[in-house]
PDB file of N, CA and C in Angstrom:
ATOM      1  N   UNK A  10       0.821  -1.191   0.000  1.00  0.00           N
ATOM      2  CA  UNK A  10       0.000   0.000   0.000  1.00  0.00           C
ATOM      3  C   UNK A  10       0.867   1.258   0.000  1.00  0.00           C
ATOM      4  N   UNK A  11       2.037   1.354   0.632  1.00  0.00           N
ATOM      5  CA  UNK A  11       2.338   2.456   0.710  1.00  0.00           C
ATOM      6  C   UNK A  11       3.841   2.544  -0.581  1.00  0.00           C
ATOM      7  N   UNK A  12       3.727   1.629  -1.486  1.00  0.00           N
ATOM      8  CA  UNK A  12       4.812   2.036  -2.645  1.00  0.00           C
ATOM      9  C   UNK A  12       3.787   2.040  -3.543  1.00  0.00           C
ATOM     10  N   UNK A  13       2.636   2.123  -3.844  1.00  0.00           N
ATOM     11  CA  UNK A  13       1.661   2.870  -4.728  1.00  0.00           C
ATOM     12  C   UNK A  13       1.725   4.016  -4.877  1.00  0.00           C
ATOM     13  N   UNK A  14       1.811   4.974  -4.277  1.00  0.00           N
ATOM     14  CA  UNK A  14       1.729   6.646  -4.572  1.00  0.00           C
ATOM     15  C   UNK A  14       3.202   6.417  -5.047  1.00  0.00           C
ATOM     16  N   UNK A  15       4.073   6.381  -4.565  1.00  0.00           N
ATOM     17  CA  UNK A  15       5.353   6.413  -5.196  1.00  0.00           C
ATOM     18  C   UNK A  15       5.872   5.922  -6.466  1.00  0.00           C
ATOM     19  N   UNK A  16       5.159   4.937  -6.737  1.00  0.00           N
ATOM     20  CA  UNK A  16       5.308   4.230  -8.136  1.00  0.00           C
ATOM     21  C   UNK A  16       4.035   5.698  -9.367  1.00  0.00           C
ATOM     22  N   UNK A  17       2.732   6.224  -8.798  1.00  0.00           N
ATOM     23  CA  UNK A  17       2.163   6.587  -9.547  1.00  0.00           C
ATOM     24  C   UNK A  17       3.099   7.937  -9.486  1.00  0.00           C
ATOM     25  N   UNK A  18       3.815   8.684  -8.258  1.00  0.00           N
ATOM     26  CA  UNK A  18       4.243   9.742  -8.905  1.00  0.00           C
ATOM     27  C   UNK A  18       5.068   9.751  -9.924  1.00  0.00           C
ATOM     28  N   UNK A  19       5.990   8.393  -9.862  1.00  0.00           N
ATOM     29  CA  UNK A  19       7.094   8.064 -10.622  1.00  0.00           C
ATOM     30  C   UNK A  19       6.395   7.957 -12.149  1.00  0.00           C
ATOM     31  N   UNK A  20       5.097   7.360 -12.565  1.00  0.00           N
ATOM     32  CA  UNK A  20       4.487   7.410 -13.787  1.00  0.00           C
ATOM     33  C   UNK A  20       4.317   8.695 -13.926  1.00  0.00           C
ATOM     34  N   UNK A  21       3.327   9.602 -12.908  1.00  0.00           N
ATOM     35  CA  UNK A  21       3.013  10.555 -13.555  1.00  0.00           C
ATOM     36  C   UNK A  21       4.214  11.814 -13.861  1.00  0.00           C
ATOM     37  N   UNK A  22       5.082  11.840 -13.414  1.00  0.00           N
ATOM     38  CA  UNK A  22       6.542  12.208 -13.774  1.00  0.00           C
ATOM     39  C   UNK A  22       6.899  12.287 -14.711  1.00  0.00           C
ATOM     40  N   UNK A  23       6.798  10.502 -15.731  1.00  0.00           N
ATOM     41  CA  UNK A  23       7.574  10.120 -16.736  1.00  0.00           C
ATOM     42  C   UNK A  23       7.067  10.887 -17.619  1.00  0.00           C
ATOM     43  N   UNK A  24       5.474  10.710 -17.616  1.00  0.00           N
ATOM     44  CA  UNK A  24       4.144  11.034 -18.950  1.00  0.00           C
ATOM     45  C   UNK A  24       4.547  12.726 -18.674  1.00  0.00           C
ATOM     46  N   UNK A  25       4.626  13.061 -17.949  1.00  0.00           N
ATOM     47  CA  UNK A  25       4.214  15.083 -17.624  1.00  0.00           C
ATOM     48  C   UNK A  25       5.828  15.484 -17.968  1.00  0.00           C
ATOM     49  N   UNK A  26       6.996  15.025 -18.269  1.00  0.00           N
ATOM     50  CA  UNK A  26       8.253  15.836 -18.273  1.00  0.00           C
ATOM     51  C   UNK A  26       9.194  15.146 -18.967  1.00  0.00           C
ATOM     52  N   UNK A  27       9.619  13.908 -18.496  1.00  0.00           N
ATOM     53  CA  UNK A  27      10.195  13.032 -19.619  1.00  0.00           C
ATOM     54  C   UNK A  27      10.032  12.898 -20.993  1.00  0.00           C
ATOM     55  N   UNK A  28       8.637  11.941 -21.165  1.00  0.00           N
ATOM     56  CA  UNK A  28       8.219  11.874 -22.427  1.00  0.00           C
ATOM     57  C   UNK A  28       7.930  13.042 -23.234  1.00  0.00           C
ATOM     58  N   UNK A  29       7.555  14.323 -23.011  1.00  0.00           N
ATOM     59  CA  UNK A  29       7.450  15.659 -23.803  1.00  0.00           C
ATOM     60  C   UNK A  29       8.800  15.649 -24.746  1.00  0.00           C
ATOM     61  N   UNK A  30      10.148  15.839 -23.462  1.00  0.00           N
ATOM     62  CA  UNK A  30      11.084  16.419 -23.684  1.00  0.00           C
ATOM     63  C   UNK A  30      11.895  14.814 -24.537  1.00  0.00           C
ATOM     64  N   UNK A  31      11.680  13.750 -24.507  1.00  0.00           N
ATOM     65  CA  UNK A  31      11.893  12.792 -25.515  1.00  0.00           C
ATOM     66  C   UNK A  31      11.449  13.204 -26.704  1.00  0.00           C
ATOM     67  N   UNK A  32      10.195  13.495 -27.107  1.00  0.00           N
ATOM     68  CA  UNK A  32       9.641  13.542 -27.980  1.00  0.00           C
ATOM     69  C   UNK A  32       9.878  15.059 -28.769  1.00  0.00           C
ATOM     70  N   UNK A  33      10.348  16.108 -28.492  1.00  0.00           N
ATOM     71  CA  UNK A  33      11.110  17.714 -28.650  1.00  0.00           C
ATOM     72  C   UNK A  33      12.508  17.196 -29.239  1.00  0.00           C
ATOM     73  N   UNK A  34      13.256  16.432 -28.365  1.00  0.00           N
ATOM     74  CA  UNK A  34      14.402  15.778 -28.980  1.00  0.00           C
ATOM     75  C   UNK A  34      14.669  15.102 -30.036  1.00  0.00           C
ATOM     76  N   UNK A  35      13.564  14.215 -30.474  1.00  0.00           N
ATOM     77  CA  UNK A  35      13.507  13.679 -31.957  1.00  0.00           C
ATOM     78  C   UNK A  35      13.426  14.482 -32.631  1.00  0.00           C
ATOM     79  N   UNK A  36      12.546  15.361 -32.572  1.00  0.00           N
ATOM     80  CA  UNK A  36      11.672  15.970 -33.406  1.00  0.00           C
ATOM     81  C   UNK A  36      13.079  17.258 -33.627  1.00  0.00           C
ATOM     82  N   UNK A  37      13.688  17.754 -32.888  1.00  0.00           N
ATOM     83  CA  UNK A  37      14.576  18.690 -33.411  1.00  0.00           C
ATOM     84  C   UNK A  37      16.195  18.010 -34.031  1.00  0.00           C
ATOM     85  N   UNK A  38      15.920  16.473 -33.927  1.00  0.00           N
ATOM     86  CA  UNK A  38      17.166  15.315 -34.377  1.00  0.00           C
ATOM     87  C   UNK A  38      17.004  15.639 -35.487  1.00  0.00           C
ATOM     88  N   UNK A  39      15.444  15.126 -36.113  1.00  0.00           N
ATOM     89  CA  UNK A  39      14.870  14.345 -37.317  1.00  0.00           C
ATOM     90  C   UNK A  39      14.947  16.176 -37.798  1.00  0.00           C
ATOM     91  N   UNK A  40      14.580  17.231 -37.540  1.00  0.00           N
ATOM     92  CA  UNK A  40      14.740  18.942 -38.425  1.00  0.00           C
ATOM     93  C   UNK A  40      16.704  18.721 -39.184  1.00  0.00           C
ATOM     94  N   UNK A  41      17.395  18.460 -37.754  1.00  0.00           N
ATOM     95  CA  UNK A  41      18.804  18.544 -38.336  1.00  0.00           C
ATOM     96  C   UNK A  41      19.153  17.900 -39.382  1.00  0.00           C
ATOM     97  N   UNK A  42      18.886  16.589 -39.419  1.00  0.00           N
ATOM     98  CA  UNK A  42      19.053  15.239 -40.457  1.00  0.00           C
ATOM     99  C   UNK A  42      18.489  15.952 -41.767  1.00  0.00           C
ATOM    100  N   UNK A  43      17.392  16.712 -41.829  1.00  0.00           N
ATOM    101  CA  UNK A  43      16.766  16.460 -42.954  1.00  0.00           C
ATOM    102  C   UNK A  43      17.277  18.535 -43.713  1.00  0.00           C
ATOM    103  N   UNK A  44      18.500  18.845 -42.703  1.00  0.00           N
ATOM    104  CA  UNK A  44      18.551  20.202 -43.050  1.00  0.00           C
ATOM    105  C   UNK A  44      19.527  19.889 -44.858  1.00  0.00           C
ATOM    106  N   UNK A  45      19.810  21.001 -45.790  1.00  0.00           N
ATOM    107  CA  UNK A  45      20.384  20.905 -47.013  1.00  0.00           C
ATOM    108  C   UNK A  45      20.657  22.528 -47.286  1.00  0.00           C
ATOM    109  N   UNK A  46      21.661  22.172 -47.886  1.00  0.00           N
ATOM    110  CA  UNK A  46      22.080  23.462 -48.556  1.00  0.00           C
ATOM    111  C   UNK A  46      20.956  24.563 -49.347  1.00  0.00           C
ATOM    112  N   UNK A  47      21.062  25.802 -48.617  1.00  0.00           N
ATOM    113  CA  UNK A  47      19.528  26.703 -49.269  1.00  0.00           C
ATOM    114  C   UNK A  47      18.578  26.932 -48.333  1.00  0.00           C
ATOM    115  N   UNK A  48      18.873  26.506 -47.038  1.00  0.00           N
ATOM    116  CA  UNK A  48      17.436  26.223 -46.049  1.00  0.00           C
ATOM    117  C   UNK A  48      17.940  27.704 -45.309  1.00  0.00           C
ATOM    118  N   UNK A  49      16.824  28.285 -44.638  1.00  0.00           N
ATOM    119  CA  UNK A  49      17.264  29.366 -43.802  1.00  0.00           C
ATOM    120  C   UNK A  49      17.025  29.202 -42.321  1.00  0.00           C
ATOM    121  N   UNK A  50      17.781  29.803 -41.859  1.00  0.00           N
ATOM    122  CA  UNK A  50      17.882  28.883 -40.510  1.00  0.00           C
ATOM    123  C   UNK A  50      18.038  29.551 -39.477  1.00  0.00           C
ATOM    124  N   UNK A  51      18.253  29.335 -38.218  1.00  0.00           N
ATOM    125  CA  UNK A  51      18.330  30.433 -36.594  1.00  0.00           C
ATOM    126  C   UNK A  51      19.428  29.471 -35.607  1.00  0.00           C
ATOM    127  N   UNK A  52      20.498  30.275 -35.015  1.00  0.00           N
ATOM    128  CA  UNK A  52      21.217  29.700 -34.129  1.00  0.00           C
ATOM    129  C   UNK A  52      20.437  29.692 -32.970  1.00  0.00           C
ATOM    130  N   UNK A  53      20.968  28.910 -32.313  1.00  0.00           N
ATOM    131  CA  UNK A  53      20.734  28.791 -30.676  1.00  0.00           C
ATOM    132  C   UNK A  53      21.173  30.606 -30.519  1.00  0.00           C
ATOM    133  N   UNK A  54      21.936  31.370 -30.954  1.00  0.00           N
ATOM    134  CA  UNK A  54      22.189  32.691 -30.677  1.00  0.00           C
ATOM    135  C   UNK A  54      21.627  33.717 -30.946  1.00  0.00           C
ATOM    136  N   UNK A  55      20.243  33.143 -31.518  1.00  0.00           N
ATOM    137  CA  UNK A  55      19.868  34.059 -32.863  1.00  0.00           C
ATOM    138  C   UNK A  55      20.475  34.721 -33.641  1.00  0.00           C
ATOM    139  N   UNK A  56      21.419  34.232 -33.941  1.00  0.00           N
ATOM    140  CA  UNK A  56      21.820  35.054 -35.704  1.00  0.00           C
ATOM    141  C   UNK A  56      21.151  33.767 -36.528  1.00  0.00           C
ATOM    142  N   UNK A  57      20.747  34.777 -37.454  1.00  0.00           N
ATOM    143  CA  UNK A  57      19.953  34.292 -38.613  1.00  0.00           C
ATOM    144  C   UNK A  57      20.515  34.064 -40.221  1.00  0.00           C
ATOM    145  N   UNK A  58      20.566  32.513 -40.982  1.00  0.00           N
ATOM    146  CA  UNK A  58      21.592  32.975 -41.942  1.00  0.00           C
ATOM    147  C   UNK A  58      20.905  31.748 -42.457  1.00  0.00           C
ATOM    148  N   UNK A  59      21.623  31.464 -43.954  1.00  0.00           N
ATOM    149  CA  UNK A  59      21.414  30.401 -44.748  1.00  0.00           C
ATOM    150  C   UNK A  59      22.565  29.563 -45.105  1.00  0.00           C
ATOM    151  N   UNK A  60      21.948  28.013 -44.917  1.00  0.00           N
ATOM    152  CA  UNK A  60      23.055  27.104 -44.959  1.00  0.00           C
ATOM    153  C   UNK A  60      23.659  26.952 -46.422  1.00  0.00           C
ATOM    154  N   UNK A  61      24.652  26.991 -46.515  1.00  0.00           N
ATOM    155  CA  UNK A  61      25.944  27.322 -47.872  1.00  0.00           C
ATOM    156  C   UNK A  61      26.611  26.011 -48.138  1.00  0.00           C
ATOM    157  N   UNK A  62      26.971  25.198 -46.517  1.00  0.00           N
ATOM    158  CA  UNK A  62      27.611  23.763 -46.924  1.00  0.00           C
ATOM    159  C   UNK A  62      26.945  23.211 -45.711  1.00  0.00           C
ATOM    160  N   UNK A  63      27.191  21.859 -46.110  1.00  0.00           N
ATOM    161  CA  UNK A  63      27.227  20.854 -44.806  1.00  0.00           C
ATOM    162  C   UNK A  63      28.496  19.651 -44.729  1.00  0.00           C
ATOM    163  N   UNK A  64      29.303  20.189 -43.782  1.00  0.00           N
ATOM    164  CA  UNK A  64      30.096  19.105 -43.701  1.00  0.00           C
ATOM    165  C   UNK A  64      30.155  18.103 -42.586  1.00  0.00           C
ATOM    166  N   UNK A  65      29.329  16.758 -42.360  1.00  0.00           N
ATOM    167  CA  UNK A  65      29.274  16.240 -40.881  1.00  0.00           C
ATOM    168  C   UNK A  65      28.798  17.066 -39.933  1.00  0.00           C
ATOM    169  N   UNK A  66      29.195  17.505 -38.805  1.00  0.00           N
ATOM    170  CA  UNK A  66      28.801  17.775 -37.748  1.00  0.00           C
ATOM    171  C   UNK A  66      28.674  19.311 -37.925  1.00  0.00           C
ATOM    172  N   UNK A  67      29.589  19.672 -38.808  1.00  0.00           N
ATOM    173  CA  UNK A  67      29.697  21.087 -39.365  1.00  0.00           C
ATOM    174  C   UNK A  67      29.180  22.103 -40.129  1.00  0.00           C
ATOM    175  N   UNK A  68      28.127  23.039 -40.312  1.00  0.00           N
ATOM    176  CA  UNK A  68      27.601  23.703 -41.044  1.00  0.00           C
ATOM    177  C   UNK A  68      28.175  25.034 -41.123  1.00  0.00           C
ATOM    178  N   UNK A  69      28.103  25.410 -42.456  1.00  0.00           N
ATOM    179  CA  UNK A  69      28.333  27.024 -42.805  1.00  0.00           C
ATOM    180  C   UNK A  69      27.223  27.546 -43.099  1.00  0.00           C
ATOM    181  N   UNK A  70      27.368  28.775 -42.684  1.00  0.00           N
ATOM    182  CA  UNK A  70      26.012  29.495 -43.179  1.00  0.00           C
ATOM    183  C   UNK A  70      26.452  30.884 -42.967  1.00  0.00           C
ATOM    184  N   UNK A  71      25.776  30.975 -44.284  1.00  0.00           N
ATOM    185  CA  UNK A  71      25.889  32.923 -44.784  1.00  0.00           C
ATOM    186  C   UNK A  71      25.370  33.597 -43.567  1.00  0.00           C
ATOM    187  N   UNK A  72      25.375  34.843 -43.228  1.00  0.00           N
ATOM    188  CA  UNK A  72      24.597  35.575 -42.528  1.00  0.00           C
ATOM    189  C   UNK A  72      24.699  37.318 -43.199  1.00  0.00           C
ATOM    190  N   UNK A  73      25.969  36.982 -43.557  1.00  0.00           N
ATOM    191  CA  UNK A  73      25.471  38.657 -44.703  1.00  0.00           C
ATOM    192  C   UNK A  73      26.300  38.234 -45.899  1.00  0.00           C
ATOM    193  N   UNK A  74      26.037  39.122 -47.115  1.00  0.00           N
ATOM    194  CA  UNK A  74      26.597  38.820 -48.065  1.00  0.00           C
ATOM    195  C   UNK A  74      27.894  37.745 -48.665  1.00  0.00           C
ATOM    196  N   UNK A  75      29.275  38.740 -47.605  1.00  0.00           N
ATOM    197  CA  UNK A  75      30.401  38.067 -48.010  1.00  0.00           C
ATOM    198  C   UNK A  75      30.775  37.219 -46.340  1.00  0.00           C
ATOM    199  N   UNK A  76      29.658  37.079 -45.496  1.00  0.00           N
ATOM    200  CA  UNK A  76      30.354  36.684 -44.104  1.00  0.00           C
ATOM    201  C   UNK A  76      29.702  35.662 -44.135  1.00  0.00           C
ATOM    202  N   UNK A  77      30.609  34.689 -43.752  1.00  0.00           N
ATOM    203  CA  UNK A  77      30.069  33.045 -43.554  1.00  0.00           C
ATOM    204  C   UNK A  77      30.662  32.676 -42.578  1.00  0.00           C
ATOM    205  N   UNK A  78      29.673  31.575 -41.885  1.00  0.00           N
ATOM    206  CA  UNK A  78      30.347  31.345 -40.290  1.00  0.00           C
ATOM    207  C   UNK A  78      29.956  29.677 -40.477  1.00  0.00           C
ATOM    208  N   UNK A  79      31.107  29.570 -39.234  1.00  0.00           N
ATOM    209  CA  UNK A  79      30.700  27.614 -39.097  1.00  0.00           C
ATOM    210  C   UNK A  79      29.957  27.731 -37.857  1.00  0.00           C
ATOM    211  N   UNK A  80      29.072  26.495 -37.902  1.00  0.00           N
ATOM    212  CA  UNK A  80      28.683  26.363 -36.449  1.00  0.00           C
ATOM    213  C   UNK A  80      28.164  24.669 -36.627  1.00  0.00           C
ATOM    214  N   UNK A  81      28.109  24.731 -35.517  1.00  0.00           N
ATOM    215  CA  UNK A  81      27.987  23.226 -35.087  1.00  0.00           C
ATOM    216  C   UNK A  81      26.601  23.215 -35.611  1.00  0.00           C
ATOM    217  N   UNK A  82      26.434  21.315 -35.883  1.00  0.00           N
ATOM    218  CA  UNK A  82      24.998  21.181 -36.339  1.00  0.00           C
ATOM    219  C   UNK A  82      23.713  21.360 -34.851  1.00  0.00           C
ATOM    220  N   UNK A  83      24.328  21.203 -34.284  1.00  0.00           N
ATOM    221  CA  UNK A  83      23.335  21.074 -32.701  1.00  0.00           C
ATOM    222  C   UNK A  83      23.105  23.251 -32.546  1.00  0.00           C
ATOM    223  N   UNK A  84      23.926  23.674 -33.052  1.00  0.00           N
ATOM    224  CA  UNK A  84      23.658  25.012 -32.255  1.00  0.00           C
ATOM    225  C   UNK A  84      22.405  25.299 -33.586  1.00  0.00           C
ATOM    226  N   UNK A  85      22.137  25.075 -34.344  1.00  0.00           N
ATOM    227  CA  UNK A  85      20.959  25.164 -34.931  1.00  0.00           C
ATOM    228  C   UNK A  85      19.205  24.788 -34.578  1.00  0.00           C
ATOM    229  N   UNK A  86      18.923  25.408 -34.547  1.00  0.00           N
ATOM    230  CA  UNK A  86      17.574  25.577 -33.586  1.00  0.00           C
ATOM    231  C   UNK A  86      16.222  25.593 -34.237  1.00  0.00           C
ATOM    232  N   UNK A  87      16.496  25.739 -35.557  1.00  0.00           N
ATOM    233  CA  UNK A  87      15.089  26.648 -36.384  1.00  0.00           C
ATOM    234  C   UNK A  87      15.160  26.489 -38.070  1.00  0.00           C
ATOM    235  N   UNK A  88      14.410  25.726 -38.683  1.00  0.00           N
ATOM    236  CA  UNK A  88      14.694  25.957 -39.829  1.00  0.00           C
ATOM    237  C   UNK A  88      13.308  26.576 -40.523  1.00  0.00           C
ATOM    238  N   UNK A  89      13.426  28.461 -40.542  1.00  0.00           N
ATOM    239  CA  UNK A  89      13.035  28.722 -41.421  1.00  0.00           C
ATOM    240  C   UNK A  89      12.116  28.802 -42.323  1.00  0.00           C
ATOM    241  N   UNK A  90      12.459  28.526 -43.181  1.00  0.00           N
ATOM    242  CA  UNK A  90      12.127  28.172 -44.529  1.00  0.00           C
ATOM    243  C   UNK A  90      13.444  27.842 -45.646  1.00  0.00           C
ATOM    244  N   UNK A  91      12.475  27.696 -46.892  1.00  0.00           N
ATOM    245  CA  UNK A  91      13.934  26.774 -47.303  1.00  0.00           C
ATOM    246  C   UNK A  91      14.023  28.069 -48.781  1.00  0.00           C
ATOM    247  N   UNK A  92      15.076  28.472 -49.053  1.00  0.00           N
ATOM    248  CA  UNK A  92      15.476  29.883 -49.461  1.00  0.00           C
ATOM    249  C   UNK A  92      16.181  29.241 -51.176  1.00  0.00           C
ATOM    250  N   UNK A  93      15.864  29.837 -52.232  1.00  0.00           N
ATOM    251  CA  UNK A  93      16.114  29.260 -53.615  1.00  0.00           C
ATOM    252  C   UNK A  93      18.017  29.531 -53.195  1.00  0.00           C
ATOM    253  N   UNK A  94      18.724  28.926 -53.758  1.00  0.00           N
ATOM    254  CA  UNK A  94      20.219  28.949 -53.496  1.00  0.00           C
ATOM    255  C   UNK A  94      20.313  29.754 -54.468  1.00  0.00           C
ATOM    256  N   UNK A  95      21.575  30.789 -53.920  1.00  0.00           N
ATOM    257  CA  UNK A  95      21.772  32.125 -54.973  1.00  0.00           C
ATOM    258  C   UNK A  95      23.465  32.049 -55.826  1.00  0.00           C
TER     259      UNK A  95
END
């Protein structure tokens, strides 16, 4: 009787905070996987720019004309929309 409440807080735990934040995690895995050259995109910093290359773990992306920056694929946060390549 008395490892019942403890077992249901432990469920209702999993369902209310765990599983959300499982399911946020795919879902921003499966955005990275499917990012490509042309997409416009948002850092974890907010600067805002368009991806130019992808190398592995590594992305470039324009943010003004002649300035291109690397950043990791994880500091990417947001894709955008996907921008005709110029």
């Amino acid at each position: 009787m008395g490892l019942l409440p403890i077992v249901a807080m432990v469920a209702i735990f999993y369902f209310l905070i765990i599983r959300p934040q499982q399911k946020q995690s795919k879902k921003l895995k499966e955005m990275r996987d499917a990012m490509q050259k042309g997409d416009s995109v948002v850092t974890g910093g907010g600067i805002h720019g368009v991806i130019t290359n992808l190398k592995g773990d590594v992305v470039t992306v324009r943010i003004a004309d002649s300035v291109k920056i690397d950043v990791d694929k994880s500091a990417l946060t947001v894709i955008v929309k996907e921008v005709s390549a110029q």
